[in-house]
Coordinates of N, CA and C in Angstrom, one line a residue:
X441 N -16.0 -15.3 75.3 CA -16.0 -14.0 74.5 C -14.6 -13.7 73.9
X442 N -13.6 -13.9 74.7 CA -12.3 -13.7 74.2 C -11.9 -14.7 73.1
X443 N -12.4 -15.9 73.3 CA -12.1 -16.9 72.2 C -12.8 -16.5 70.9
X444 N -14.0 -16.0 71.0 CA -14.7 -15.6 69.8 C -13.9 -14.4 69.1
X445 N -13.4 -13.5 69.9 CA -12.7 -12.4 69.3 C -11.4 -12.9 68.7
X446 N -10.8 -13.9 69.3 CA -9.5 -14.4 68.7 C -9.8 -15.1 67.3
X447 N -11.0 -15.8 67.2 CA -11.3 -16.5 66.0 C -11.6 -15.5 64.9
X448 N -12.1 -14.3 65.3 CA -12.5 -13.3 64.3 C -11.3 -12.7 63.6
X449 N -10.1 -12.8 64.2 CA -8.9 -12.3 63.6 C -8.4 -13.1 62.4
X450 N -8.9 -14.3 62.2 CA -8.5 -15.2 61.1 C -9.4 -14.9 59.9
X451 N -8.7 -14.8 58.7 CA -9.4 -14.5 57.5 C -9.0 -15.6 56.5
X452 N -10.0 -16.0 55.7 CA -9.8 -17.0 54.6 C -10.2 -16.4 53.3
X453 N -9.7 -17.0 52.3 CA -10.0 -16.6 50.9 C -10.6 -17.8 50.2
X454 N -11.2 -17.5 49.0 CA -11.9 -18.6 48.2 C -10.8 -19.5 47.6
X455 N -11.0 -20.7 47.7 CA -10.1 -21.7 47.1 C -10.0 -21.6 45.6
X456 N -8.9 -21.5 45.0 CA -8.7 -21.4 43.6 C -8.6 -22.8 43.0
X457 N -9.6 -23.2 42.3 CA -9.6 -24.5 41.7 C -9.5 -24.4 40.2
X458 N -8.5 -23.8 39.7 CA -8.3 -23.6 38.3 C -7.9 -25.0 37.7
X459 N -8.4 -25.2 36.5 CA -8.1 -26.5 35.8 C -6.6 -26.4 35.3
X460 N -5.9 -27.5 35.4 CA -4.6 -27.5 34.9 C -4.5 -27.6 33.4
X461 N -3.6 -26.8 32.9 CA -3.4 -26.8 31.4 C -2.9 -28.1 30.9
X462 N -3.6 -28.5 29.8 CA -3.2 -29.7 29.1 C -1.9 -29.5 28.3
X463 N -1.0 -30.4 28.4 CA 0.2 -30.3 27.7 C 0.0 -30.6 26.2
X464 N 0.5 -29.6 25.4 CA 0.3 -29.8 24.0 C 1.4 -30.6 23.4
X465 N 1.0 -31.7 22.8 CA 1.9 -32.6 22.2 C 2.4 -32.1 20.8
X466 N 3.6 -31.7 20.7 CA 4.1 -31.1 19.4 C 4.5 -32.2 18.5
X467 N 3.9 -32.2 17.4 CA 4.2 -33.2 16.3 C 5.2 -32.6 15.4
X468 N 6.3 -33.3 15.2 CA 7.3 -32.8 14.3 C 6.9 -32.7 12.9
X469 N 6.1 -33.6 12.4 CA 5.6 -33.5 11.0 C 4.7 -32.3 10.8
X470 N 3.9 -31.9 11.8 CA 3.0 -30.8 11.8 C 3.8 -29.5 11.7
X471 N 4.9 -29.4 12.5 CA 5.7 -28.2 12.5 C 6.4 -28.1 11.2
X472 N 6.9 -29.2 10.7 CA 7.6 -29.1 9.4 C 6.6 -28.7 8.3
X473 N 5.4 -29.2 8.3 CA 4.4 -28.8 7.3 C 4.1 -27.3 7.4
X474 N 4.0 -26.8 8.7 CA 3.7 -25.3 8.8 C 4.9 -24.5 8.3
X475 N 6.1 -24.9 8.6 CA 7.3 -24.2 8.1 C 7.3 -24.2 6.6
X476 N 6.9 -25.4 6.0 CA 6.9 -25.5 4.5 C 5.9 -24.6 3.9
X477 N 4.7 -24.5 4.5 CA 3.7 -23.5 4.0 C 4.1 -22.1 4.1
X478 N 4.8 -21.8 5.3 CA 5.3 -20.4 5.4 C 6.3 -20.0 4.4
X479 N 7.2 -21.0 4.1 CA 8.2 -20.8 3.1 C 7.6 -20.6 1.7
X480 N 6.6 -21.4 1.4 CA 6.0 -21.3 0.1 C 5.3 -20.0 -0.1
X481 N 4.6 -19.6 1.0 CA 3.9 -18.3 1.0 C 4.9 -17.1 0.8
X482 N 6.0 -17.3 1.5 CA 7.0 -16.2 1.4 C 7.6 -16.1 0.0
X483 N 7.8 -17.3 -0.6 CA 8.3 -17.3 -2.0 C 7.3 -16.7 -3.0
X484 N 6.0 -16.9 -2.8 CA 5.0 -16.4 -3.7 C 5.0 -14.9 -3.5
X485 N 5.0 -14.4 -2.3 CA 5.0 -12.9 -2.1 C 6.3 -12.3 -2.6
X486 N 7.4 -12.9 -2.5 CA 8.7 -12.4 -3.0 C 8.6 -12.3 -4.6
X487 N 8.0 -13.3 -5.2 CA 7.9 -13.3 -6.6 C 6.9 -12.2 -7.1
X488 N 5.8 -12.0 -6.4 CA 4.9 -10.9 -6.7 C 5.6 -9.6 -6.6
X489 N 6.4 -9.4 -5.5 CA 7.1 -8.2 -5.3 C 8.1 -7.9 -6.4
X490 N 8.8 -8.9 -6.8 CA 9.8 -8.7 -7.9 C 9.1 -8.3 -9.2
X491 N 7.9 -8.9 -9.4 CA 7.2 -8.5 -10.6 C 6.7 -7.1 -10.6
X492 N 6.3 -6.6 -9.4 CA 5.9 -5.3 -9.2 C 7.0 -4.3 -9.4
X493 N 8.2 -4.6 -8.8 CA 9.3 -3.7 -8.9 C 9.9 -3.5 -10.3
X494 N 9.6 -4.5 -11.2 CA 10.1 -4.4 -12.5 C 9.2 -3.6 -13.5
X495 N 8.1 -3.1 -13.0 CA 7.2 -2.3 -13.8 C 7.5 -0.8 -13.5
X496 N 7.7 -0.1 -14.5 CA 8.0 1.4 -14.4 C 7.0 2.1 -15.3
X497 N 6.7 3.3 -14.9 CA 5.8 4.2 -15.7 C 6.6 5.4 -16.1
X498 N 6.6 5.8 -17.4 CA 7.3 7.0 -17.8 C 6.8 8.2 -17.1
X499 N 5.5 8.3 -16.9 CA 5.0 9.6 -16.3 C 5.5 9.8 -14.9
X500 N 5.9 8.7 -14.2 CA 6.3 8.9 -12.8 C 7.8 9.2 -12.7
X501 N 8.5 9.1 -13.7 CA 10.0 9.3 -13.7 C 10.2 10.8 -13.6
X502 N 11.1 11.2 -12.7 CA 11.4 12.6 -12.5 C 12.7 13.0 -13.3
X503 N 12.6 14.1 -14.0 CA 13.7 14.6 -14.7 C 14.6 15.3 -13.7
X504 N 15.8 14.8 -13.5 CA 16.7 15.3 -12.5 C 17.3 16.7 -12.9
X505 N 17.2 17.0 -14.2 CA 17.7 18.3 -14.6 C 16.8 19.5 -14.0
X506 N 15.6 19.1 -13.7 CA 14.7 20.1 -13.1 C 14.9 20.3 -11.6
X507 N 15.7 19.5 -11.0 CA 15.9 19.6 -9.5 C 17.1 20.4 -9.2
X508 N 17.6 21.2 -10.1 CA 18.8 22.0 -9.9 C 18.4 23.2 -9.0
X509 N 19.2 23.6 -8.1 CA 18.8 24.7 -7.2 C 18.7 26.0 -7.9
X510 N 19.5 26.2 -9.1 CA 19.5 27.4 -9.8 C 18.1 27.6 -10.5
X511 N 17.4 26.6 -10.8 CA 16.1 26.7 -11.5 C 15.0 27.0 -10.6
X512 N 15.2 27.1 -9.3 CA 14.1 27.4 -8.4 C 13.7 28.8 -8.5
X513 N 12.4 29.1 -8.5 CA 11.9 30.4 -8.6 C 12.1 31.2 -7.3
X514 N 12.4 32.4 -7.3 CA 12.5 33.2 -6.0 C 11.1 33.4 -5.5
X515 N 11.0 33.4 -4.2 CA 9.7 33.7 -3.5 C 9.4 35.2 -3.6
X516 N 8.3 35.5 -4.2 CA 7.9 36.9 -4.3 C 7.2 37.3 -3.0
X517 N 7.6 38.5 -2.6 CA 7.1 39.1 -1.4 C 5.8 39.8 -1.7
X518 N 4.7 39.5 -1.0 CA 3.4 40.1 -1.2 C 3.2 41.2 -0.2
X519 N 2.8 42.3 -0.6 CA 2.6 43.4 0.3 C 1.4 43.2 1.2
X520 N 1.3 44.0 2.2 CA 0.2 43.9 3.2 C -1.2 44.2 2.5
X521 N -1.2 45.2 1.6 CA -2.5 45.6 1.0 C -2.9 44.4 0.1
X522 N -2.0 43.8 -0.6 CA -2.4 42.6 -1.5 C -2.9 41.5 -0.7
X523 N -2.3 41.2 0.5 CA -2.8 40.1 1.3 C -4.2 40.4 1.8
X524 N -4.5 41.7 2.2 CA -5.8 42.1 2.6 C -6.8 42.0 1.5
X525 N -6.4 42.3 0.3 CA -7.3 42.2 -0.9 C -7.7 40.8 -1.2
X526 N -6.7 39.9 -1.1 CA -6.9 38.5 -1.3 C -7.8 37.9 -0.2
X527 N -7.6 38.3 1.0 CA -8.4 37.7 2.1 C -9.9 38.2 1.9
X528 N -10.1 39.4 1.6 CA -11.5 39.9 1.4 C -12.1 39.2 0.2
X529 N -11.3 39.0 -0.9 CA -11.9 38.3 -2.1 C -12.2 36.9 -1.8
X530 N -11.4 36.2 -0.9 CA -11.7 34.9 -0.5 C -13.0 34.8 0.3
X531 N -13.2 35.8 1.2 CA -14.4 35.8 2.0 C -15.7 36.1 1.1
X532 N -15.6 37.0 0.1 CA -16.7 37.3 -0.8 C -17.0 36.0 -1.6
X533 N -16.0 35.3 -2.1 CA -16.2 34.1 -2.8 C -16.9 33.0 -1.9
X534 N -16.5 32.9 -0.7 CA -17.1 32.0 0.2 C -18.6 32.3 0.5
X535 N -18.9 33.6 0.6 CA -20.3 34.0 0.8 C -21.1 33.6 -0.4
X536 N -20.6 33.9 -1.6 CA -21.3 33.6 -2.9 C -21.6 32.2 -3.0
X537 N -20.6 31.3 -2.7 CA -20.8 29.9 -2.9 C -21.8 29.4 -1.8
X538 N -21.8 29.9 -0.6 CA -22.7 29.5 0.4 C -24.1 29.8 0.0
X539 N -24.3 31.0 -0.6 CA -25.7 31.4 -1.0 C -26.1 30.5 -2.2
X540 N -25.2 30.2 -3.1 CA -25.5 29.4 -4.3 C -25.9 28.0 -3.8
X541 N -25.1 27.5 -2.9 CA -25.4 26.1 -2.4 C -26.8 26.1 -1.6
X542 N -27.1 27.1 -0.9 CA -28.4 27.1 -0.2 C -29.6 27.2 -1.2
X543 N -29.4 28.0 -2.2 CA -30.4 28.1 -3.3 C -30.6 26.7 -4.0
X544 N -29.5 26.1 -4.2 CA -29.6 24.7 -4.9 C -30.3 23.7 -4.0
X545 N -30.0 23.7 -2.7 CA -30.6 22.8 -1.8 C -32.1 23.1 -1.7
X546 N -32.5 24.4 -1.7 CA -33.9 24.7 -1.6 C -34.6 24.3 -2.9
X547 N -34.0 24.4 -4.0 CA -34.6 24.0 -5.3 C -34.8 22.4 -5.3
X548 N -33.8 21.7 -4.8 CA -33.9 20.3 -4.7 C -35.0 19.8 -3.8
X549 N -35.1 20.5 -2.6 CA -36.2 20.2 -1.6 C -37.5 20.5 -2.2
X550 N -37.7 21.6 -3.0 CA -39.0 21.9 -3.6 C -39.4 20.9 -4.6
X551 N -38.4 20.4 -5.4 CA -38.7 19.4 -6.5 C -39.1 18.1 -5.8
X552 N -38.4 17.7 -4.7 CA -38.8 16.5 -4.0 C -40.2 16.6 -3.4
X553 N -40.5 17.7 -2.8 CA -41.8 17.9 -2.2 C -42.9 17.8 -3.3
X554 N -42.7 18.5 -4.5 CA -43.7 18.4 -5.6 C -43.8 16.9 -6.1
X555 N -42.7 16.2 -6.1 CA -42.7 14.8 -6.6 C -43.6 14.0 -5.6
X556 N -43.4 14.1 -4.3 CA -44.2 13.4 -3.3 C -45.7 13.8 -3.4
X557 N -45.9 15.1 -3.7 CA -47.3 15.5 -3.8 C -48.0 14.9 -5.0
X558 N -47.2 14.9 -6.1 CA -47.8 14.3 -7.4 C -48.0 12.8 -7.2
X559 N -47.1 12.1 -6.5 CA -47.3 10.6 -6.3 C -48.5 10.4 -5.4
X560 N -48.7 11.2 -4.4 CA -49.9 11.0 -3.5 C -51.2 11.2 -4.3
X561 N -51.2 12.3 -5.2 CA -52.4 12.5 -6.0 C -52.6 11.3 -6.9
X562 N -51.5 10.8 -7.5 CA -51.6 9.7 -8.4 C -52.1 8.4 -7.7
X563 N -51.7 8.2 -6.5 CA -52.1 7.1 -5.7 C -53.6 7.1 -5.5
X564 N -54.1 8.3 -5.2 CA -55.6 8.5 -5.0 C -56.3 8.3 -6.3
X565 N -55.7 8.7 -7.4 CA -56.4 8.7 -8.7 C -56.4 7.2 -9.3
X566 N -55.2 6.6 -9.3 CA -55.1 5.2 -9.9 C -54.0 4.5 -9.2
X567 N -54.3 3.5 -8.4 CA -53.2 2.7 -7.7 C -52.3 2.0 -8.7
X568 N -52.8 1.5 -9.8 CA -52.0 0.8 -10.8 C -50.9 1.7 -11.4
X569 N -51.3 3.0 -11.7 CA -50.3 3.9 -12.3 C -49.3 4.3 -11.2
X570 N -49.8 4.3 -9.9 CA -48.9 4.7 -8.8 C -47.8 3.6 -8.7
X571 N -48.2 2.3 -8.7 CA -47.2 1.3 -8.6 C -46.2 1.2 -9.8
X572 N -46.8 1.6 -11.0 CA -45.9 1.7 -12.2 C -44.9 2.8 -12.0
X573 N -45.3 3.9 -11.4 CA -44.5 5.1 -11.3 C -43.3 4.9 -10.3
X574 N -43.6 4.1 -9.2 CA -42.6 3.9 -8.2 C -41.7 2.7 -8.5
X575 N -42.0 1.9 -9.5 CA -41.2 0.7 -9.9 C -39.9 1.2 -10.6
X576 N -38.8 0.5 -10.5 CA -37.6 0.8 -11.2 C -37.7 0.4 -12.7
X577 N -37.1 1.2 -13.5 CA -37.0 1.0 -14.9 C -35.7 0.2 -15.2
X578 N -35.8 -1.1 -15.5 CA -34.7 -1.9 -15.7 C -34.1 -1.7 -17.1
X579 N -34.8 -1.0 -18.0 CA -34.3 -0.8 -19.3 C -33.1 0.1 -19.4
X580 N -32.9 1.0 -18.4 CA -31.8 2.0 -18.5 C -30.6 1.4 -17.9
X581 N -30.6 0.2 -17.4 CA -29.4 -0.4 -16.8 C -29.0 -1.6 -17.7
X582 N -27.8 -1.9 -17.9 CA -26.6 -1.1 -17.5 C -26.4 0.1 -18.4
X583 N -26.0 1.2 -17.7 CA -25.9 2.5 -18.4 C -24.5 2.7 -19.0
X584 N -24.5 3.0 -20.2 CA -23.2 3.3 -20.9 C -23.3 4.7 -21.5
X585 N -22.2 5.5 -21.2 CA -22.2 6.8 -21.8 C -20.8 7.1 -22.2
X586 N -20.6 7.9 -23.2 CA -19.3 8.3 -23.7 C -19.3 9.8 -23.9
X587 N -18.2 10.4 -23.6 CA -18.1 11.8 -23.7 C -16.6 12.2 -23.8
X588 N -16.3 13.5 -23.8 CA -15.0 14.0 -23.9 C -14.2 13.6 -22.6
X589 N -13.0 13.1 -22.8 CA -12.1 12.7 -21.7 C -11.3 13.9 -21.3
X590 N -10.6 13.8 -20.1 CA -9.8 14.8 -19.6 C -8.6 15.0 -20.5
X591 N -8.0 13.9 -20.9 CA -6.8 14.0 -21.8 C -7.2 13.2 -23.1
X592 N -7.3 13.8 -24.2 CA -7.7 13.1 -25.4 C -6.6 12.1 -25.8
X593 N -6.9 11.0 -26.5 CA -5.9 10.0 -26.9 C -5.0 10.5 -28.0
X594 N -3.8 10.0 -28.0 CA -2.8 10.4 -29.0 C -2.8 9.4 -30.1
X595 N -2.9 9.9 -31.3 CA -2.9 9.0 -32.5 C -1.6 8.3 -32.7
X596 N -1.6 7.0 -33.0 CA -0.4 6.2 -33.3 C 0.6 6.2 -32.1
X597 N 0.0 6.1 -30.9 CA 0.9 6.1 -29.7 C 1.2 4.7 -29.4
X598 N 2.5 4.4 -29.3 CA 3.1 3.1 -28.9 C 3.1 3.0 -27.4
X599 N 2.1 2.3 -26.9 CA 2.0 2.1 -25.4 C 3.0 1.1 -24.9
X600 N 3.8 1.5 -23.9 CA 4.8 0.6 -23.3 C 4.2 0.0 -22.0
X601 N 4.2 -1.3 -21.9 CA 3.6 -1.9 -20.8 C 4.3 -1.6 -19.5
X602 N 5.6 -1.3 -19.5 CA 6.3 -1.0 -18.3 C 7.2 -2.0 -17.8
X603 N 7.3 -3.2 -18.5 CA 8.2 -4.2 -18.0 C 9.7 -3.9 -18.4
X604 N 10.6 -3.8 -17.5 CA 12.0 -3.6 -17.8 C 12.8 -4.7 -17.1
X605 N 14.0 -4.8 -17.5 CA 14.9 -5.8 -17.0 C 15.8 -5.1 -15.9
X606 N 15.6 -5.5 -14.7 CA 16.4 -5.0 -13.5 C 17.8 -5.6 -13.5
X607 N 18.8 -4.8 -13.7 CA 20.2 -5.3 -13.8 C 20.9 -4.8 -12.5
X608 N 20.2 -4.3 -11.6 CA 20.9 -3.8 -10.4 C 21.5 -4.9 -9.6
X609 N 20.8 -6.0 -9.4 CA 21.3 -7.2 -8.7 C 22.5 -7.8 -9.4
X610 N 22.4 -7.8 -10.8 CA 23.5 -8.4 -11.5 C 24.8 -7.5 -11.4
X611 N 24.6 -6.2 -11.4 CA 25.8 -5.3 -11.3 C 26.4 -5.4 -9.9
X612 N 25.5 -5.6 -8.9 CA 26.0 -5.8 -7.5 C 26.8 -7.1 -7.4
X613 N 26.4 -8.1 -8.0 CA 27.1 -9.4 -7.9 C 28.4 -9.5 -8.7
X614 N 28.6 -8.5 -9.6 CA 29.8 -8.5 -10.4 C 31.0 -8.2 -9.6
X615 N 32.1 -8.9 -9.6 CA 33.3 -8.6 -8.8 C 34.0 -7.4 -9.2
X616 N 34.5 -6.7 -8.3 CA 35.3 -5.5 -8.6 C 36.7 -5.9 -9.1
X617 N 37.5 -4.9 -9.5 CA 38.9 -5.1 -9.9 C 39.7 -5.7 -8.8
X618 N 39.6 -5.2 -7.6 CA 40.3 -5.7 -6.5 C 40.0 -7.2 -6.2
X619 N 38.7 -7.5 -6.2 CA 38.2 -8.8 -6.0 C 38.8 -9.8 -7.1
X620 N 38.8 -9.3 -8.3 CA 39.4 -10.2 -9.4 C 40.9 -10.5 -9.1
X621 N 41.6 -9.4 -8.7 CA 43.1 -9.7 -8.4 C 43.3 -10.6 -7.2
X622 N 42.4 -10.5 -6.2 CA 42.5 -11.4 -5.0 C 42.2 -12.8 -5.5
X623 N 41.2 -13.0 -6.3 CA 40.8 -14.3 -6.8 C 42.0 -14.9 -7.6
X624 N 42.6 -14.1 -8.5 CA 43.7 -14.6 -9.3 C 44.9 -15.0 -8.5
X625 N 45.1 -14.2 -7.4 CA 46.3 -14.6 -6.5 C 46.0 -15.9 -5.8
X626 N 44.8 -16.1 -5.3 CA 44.4 -17.3 -4.6 C 44.6 -18.5 -5.6
X627 N 44.2 -18.3 -6.8 CA 44.2 -19.4 -7.8 C 45.7 -19.7 -8.1
X628 N 46.5 -18.7 -8.2 CA 48.0 -19.0 -8.5 C 48.6 -19.7 -7.3
X629 N 48.2 -19.3 -6.1 CA 48.7 -19.9 -4.9 C 48.4 -21.4 -4.8
X630 N 47.1 -21.7 -5.1 CA 46.7 -23.1 -5.1 C 47.4 -23.9 -6.2
X631 N 47.7 -23.3 -7.4 CA 48.4 -24.0 -8.4 C 49.9 -24.3 -7.9
X632 N 50.5 -23.3 -7.3 CA 51.8 -23.4 -6.8 C 51.9 -24.5 -5.7
X633 N 50.9 -24.6 -4.8 CA 50.9 -25.7 -3.8 C 50.7 -27.0 -4.5
X634 N 49.9 -27.1 -5.5 CA 49.7 -28.4 -6.2 C 51.0 -28.8 -6.9
X635 N 51.8 -27.9 -7.5 CA 53.0 -28.2 -8.1 C 54.1 -28.6 -7.1
X636 N 54.2 -28.0 -6.0 CA 55.1 -28.4 -5.0 C 54.8 -29.8 -4.4
X637 N 53.5 -30.0 -4.3 CA 53.1 -31.3 -3.8 C 53.4 -32.5 -4.7
X638 N 53.3 -32.2 -6.0 CA 53.6 -33.2 -7.0 C 55.2 -33.4 -7.0
X639 N 55.9 -32.4 -6.8 CA 57.4 -32.5 -6.8 C 57.8 -33.4 -5.6
X640 N 57.2 -33.1 -4.4 CA 57.5 -33.9 -3.2 C 57.2 -35.4 -3.4
X641 N 56.0 -35.6 -4.0 CA 55.6 -37.0 -4.2 C 56.6 -37.7 -5.1
X642 N 57.1 -37.0 -6.2 CA 58.0 -37.6 -7.1 C 59.4 -37.9 -6.5
X643 N 59.8 -37.0 -5.6 CA 61.1 -37.2 -4.9 C 61.0 -38.4 -3.9
X644 N 59.8 -38.6 -3.3 CA 59.7 -39.7 -2.3 C 59.7 -41.0 -3.1
X645 N 59.1 -41.1 -4.3 CA 59.1 -42.3 -5.1 C 60.5 -42.6 -5.6
X646 N 61.3 -41.6 -5.9 CA 62.6 -41.9 -6.4 C 63.5 -42.3 -5.3

Protein backbone atom coordinates (compact mmCIF):
# COMPACT_ATOMS: atom_id res chain seq x y z
CA UNK A 1 0.00 0.00 0.00
CA UNK A 2 2.79 2.37 0.83
CA UNK A 3 4.49 1.52 -2.47
CA UNK A 4 1.32 2.35 -4.35
CA UNK A 5 1.08 5.72 -2.63
CA UNK A 6 4.69 6.45 -3.49
CA UNK A 7 4.09 5.74 -7.18
CA UNK A 8 1.04 8.03 -7.17
CA UNK A 9 3.29 10.98 -6.38
CA UNK A 10 4.92 10.70 -9.85
CA UNK A 11 3.33 12.72 -12.67
CA UNK A 12 4.04 12.49 -16.39
CA UNK A 13 3.13 14.68 -19.31
CA UNK A 14 2.38 13.93 -22.94
CA UNK A 15 5.45 13.57 -25.11
CA UNK A 16 5.93 16.45 -27.49
CA UNK A 17 6.70 15.01 -30.90
CA UNK A 18 6.79 18.18 -32.96
CA UNK A 19 8.27 17.89 -36.40
CA UNK A 20 11.60 19.60 -36.86
CA UNK A 21 11.57 22.65 -39.08
CA UNK A 22 13.16 22.22 -42.43
CA UNK A 23 16.07 24.45 -43.17
CA UNK A 24 15.29 26.91 -45.88
CA UNK A 25 18.00 26.99 -48.47
CA UNK A 26 18.48 30.63 -49.43
CA UNK A 27 19.31 31.09 -53.06
CA UNK A 28 21.41 34.16 -53.79
CA UNK A 29 19.92 34.61 -57.23
CA UNK A 30 16.38 34.51 -55.83
CA UNK A 31 17.23 37.14 -53.23
CA UNK A 32 18.82 39.36 -55.87
CA UNK A 33 15.74 39.00 -58.09
CA UNK A 34 13.45 39.97 -55.19
CA UNK A 35 15.56 43.02 -54.41
CA UNK A 36 15.54 43.99 -58.08
CA UNK A 37 11.73 43.75 -58.23
CA UNK A 38 11.39 45.83 -55.05
CA UNK A 39 13.70 48.49 -56.48
CA UNK A 40 11.79 48.55 -59.76
CA UNK A 41 8.45 48.88 -57.94
CA UNK A 42 9.90 51.65 -55.76
CA UNK A 43 11.09 53.56 -58.82
CA UNK A 44 7.67 53.26 -60.48
CA UNK A 45 5.91 54.55 -57.35
CA UNK A 46 8.39 57.42 -57.03
CA UNK A 47 7.83 58.36 -60.66
CA UNK A 48 4.05 58.35 -60.17
CA UNK A 49 4.42 60.46 -57.02
CA UNK A 50 6.58 63.01 -58.83
CA UNK A 51 3.99 63.30 -61.59
CA UNK A 52 1.23 63.85 -59.02
CA UNK A 53 3.14 66.52 -57.13
CA UNK A 54 3.71 68.52 -60.32
CA UNK A 55 -0.02 68.98 -60.88
CA UNK A 56 -1.59 72.03 -59.31
CA UNK A 57 -5.12 73.39 -59.45
CA UNK A 58 -5.75 77.12 -59.32
CA UNK A 59 -8.93 76.67 -57.29
CA UNK A 60 -7.01 74.99 -54.47
CA UNK A 61 -4.42 77.73 -54.10
CA UNK A 62 -4.97 79.99 -51.09
CA UNK A 63 -4.54 83.72 -51.33
CA UNK A 64 -2.23 84.51 -48.42
CA UNK A 65 -3.43 88.11 -48.33
CA UNK A 66 -6.70 86.79 -46.91
CA UNK A 67 -4.94 85.13 -43.96
CA UNK A 68 -3.99 88.40 -42.29
CA UNK A 69 -5.17 88.62 -38.70
CA UNK A 70 -6.55 92.15 -39.26
CA UNK A 71 -9.04 90.83 -41.82
CA UNK A 72 -10.68 88.43 -39.38
CA UNK A 73 -14.23 89.30 -38.44
CA UNK A 74 -14.95 89.94 -34.78
CA UNK A 75 -17.13 87.35 -33.07
CA UNK A 76 -20.58 88.81 -32.52
CA UNK A 77 -22.10 88.15 -29.13
CA UNK A 78 -25.61 86.70 -29.30
CA UNK A 79 -28.01 87.55 -26.54
CA UNK A 80 -29.78 84.91 -24.49
CA UNK A 81 -33.18 85.78 -26.02
CA UNK A 82 -31.79 85.36 -29.54
CA UNK A 83 -30.30 81.96 -28.63
CA UNK A 84 -33.67 80.85 -27.23
CA UNK A 85 -35.46 82.06 -30.37
CA UNK A 86 -33.07 80.17 -32.64
CA UNK A 87 -33.37 76.99 -30.57
CA UNK A 88 -37.20 77.11 -30.72
CA UNK A 89 -37.07 77.83 -34.45
CA UNK A 90 -34.79 74.84 -34.98
CA UNK A 91 -37.18 72.60 -33.03
CA UNK A 92 -40.18 73.83 -35.07
CA UNK A 93 -38.27 73.18 -38.30
CA UNK A 94 -37.36 69.67 -37.10
CA UNK A 95 -41.01 68.88 -36.33
CA UNK A 96 -42.11 70.19 -39.74
CA UNK A 97 -39.55 68.11 -41.59
CA UNK A 98 -40.45 65.01 -39.57
CA UNK A 99 -44.15 65.40 -40.43
CA UNK A 100 -43.29 66.02 -44.09
CA UNK A 101 -41.09 62.92 -44.21
CA UNK A 102 -43.77 60.74 -42.58
CA UNK A 103 -46.39 61.96 -45.09
CA UNK A 104 -44.01 61.22 -47.97
CA UNK A 105 -43.34 57.69 -46.68
CA UNK A 106 -47.06 57.04 -46.30
CA UNK A 107 -47.68 58.21 -49.87
CA UNK A 108 -44.93 55.94 -51.20
CA UNK A 109 -46.27 52.95 -49.22
CA UNK A 110 -49.80 53.60 -50.53
CA UNK A 111 -48.53 53.79 -54.14
CA UNK A 112 -46.60 50.52 -53.74
CA UNK A 113 -49.66 48.80 -52.20
CA UNK A 114 -51.83 49.95 -55.11
CA UNK A 115 -49.21 48.75 -57.57
CA UNK A 116 -49.13 45.26 -55.99
CA UNK A 117 -52.93 45.16 -56.00
CA UNK A 118 -53.05 46.13 -59.67
CA UNK A 119 -50.44 43.48 -60.56
CA UNK A 120 -52.38 40.82 -58.70
CA UNK A 121 -55.59 41.74 -60.55
CA UNK A 122 -53.66 41.74 -63.84
CA UNK A 123 -52.24 38.30 -63.09
CA UNK A 124 -55.74 36.91 -62.58
CA UNK A 125 -57.01 38.66 -65.71
CA UNK A 126 -54.16 37.86 -68.15
CA UNK A 127 -50.89 36.07 -67.24
CA UNK A 128 -49.24 37.25 -70.49
CA UNK A 129 -49.89 40.91 -69.71
CA UNK A 130 -48.68 40.30 -66.16
CA UNK A 131 -45.32 38.92 -67.38
CA UNK A 132 -44.96 41.85 -69.77
CA UNK A 133 -45.67 44.27 -66.94
CA UNK A 134 -43.02 42.85 -64.61
CA UNK A 135 -40.32 42.57 -67.31
CA UNK A 136 -37.65 45.24 -67.51
CA UNK A 137 -37.81 47.71 -70.36
CA UNK A 138 -34.35 47.65 -71.95
CA UNK A 139 -35.18 50.53 -74.29
CA UNK A 140 -34.68 53.14 -71.54
CA UNK A 141 -31.08 52.04 -70.89
CA UNK A 142 -28.51 53.51 -71.19
CA UNK A 143 -30.18 56.63 -69.83
CA UNK A 144 -28.76 59.99 -70.86
CA UNK A 145 -30.07 63.26 -69.47
CA UNK A 146 -28.86 66.83 -69.67
CA UNK A 147 -29.87 69.74 -67.51
CA UNK A 148 -28.63 72.88 -65.79
CA UNK A 149 -25.32 72.43 -64.04
CA UNK A 150 -24.35 73.84 -60.67
CA UNK A 151 -21.74 76.13 -62.25
CA UNK A 152 -22.42 77.09 -65.86
CA UNK A 153 -19.46 76.91 -68.26
CA UNK A 154 -17.46 80.02 -69.02
CA UNK A 155 -17.21 80.95 -72.69
CA UNK A 156 -13.71 81.01 -74.23
CA UNK A 157 -12.15 79.70 -71.03
CA UNK A 158 -8.54 78.57 -71.47
CA UNK A 159 -8.34 75.43 -69.33
CA UNK A 160 -4.95 74.79 -67.74
CA UNK A 161 -4.12 71.12 -67.31
CA UNK A 162 -2.15 71.81 -64.15
CA UNK A 163 1.34 70.67 -65.13
CA UNK A 164 4.04 72.95 -63.76
CA UNK A 165 7.80 72.73 -63.54
CA UNK A 166 8.97 72.11 -59.99
CA UNK A 167 12.19 74.05 -59.47
CA UNK A 168 12.38 73.53 -55.71
CA UNK A 169 14.90 70.70 -56.02
CA UNK A 170 16.99 72.70 -58.48
CA UNK A 171 17.07 75.68 -56.14
CA UNK A 172 18.07 73.48 -53.23
CA UNK A 173 20.93 71.97 -55.20
CA UNK A 174 22.29 75.38 -56.21
CA UNK A 175 25.36 76.28 -54.09
CA UNK A 176 25.25 79.29 -51.83
CA UNK A 177 27.75 82.16 -51.92
CA UNK A 178 29.75 80.68 -49.05
CA UNK A 179 29.91 77.29 -50.75
CA UNK A 180 31.14 78.95 -53.95
CA UNK A 181 33.93 80.71 -52.04
CA UNK A 182 34.98 77.45 -50.35
CA UNK A 183 35.04 75.67 -53.70
CA UNK A 184 37.14 78.43 -55.26
CA UNK A 185 39.59 78.32 -52.33
CA UNK A 186 39.95 74.55 -52.66
CA UNK A 187 40.53 74.89 -56.39
CA UNK A 188 43.22 77.54 -55.86
CA UNK A 189 44.88 75.37 -53.21
CA UNK A 190 44.99 72.39 -55.56
CA UNK A 191 46.47 74.55 -58.31
CA UNK A 192 49.13 75.85 -55.90
CA UNK A 193 50.02 72.30 -54.87
CA UNK A 194 50.37 71.26 -58.51
CA UNK A 195 52.61 74.27 -59.21
CA UNK A 196 54.89 73.49 -56.25
CA UNK A 197 55.05 69.86 -57.28
CA UNK A 198 56.16 70.79 -60.80
CA UNK A 199 58.82 73.14 -59.37
CA UNK A 200 60.21 70.36 -57.13
CA UNK A 201 60.34 67.91 -60.01
CA UNK A 202 62.20 70.43 -62.20
CA UNK A 203 64.73 71.10 -59.42
CA UNK A 204 65.40 67.38 -58.95
CA UNK A 205 66.02 66.94 -62.69
CA UNK A 206 68.44 69.81 -62.77
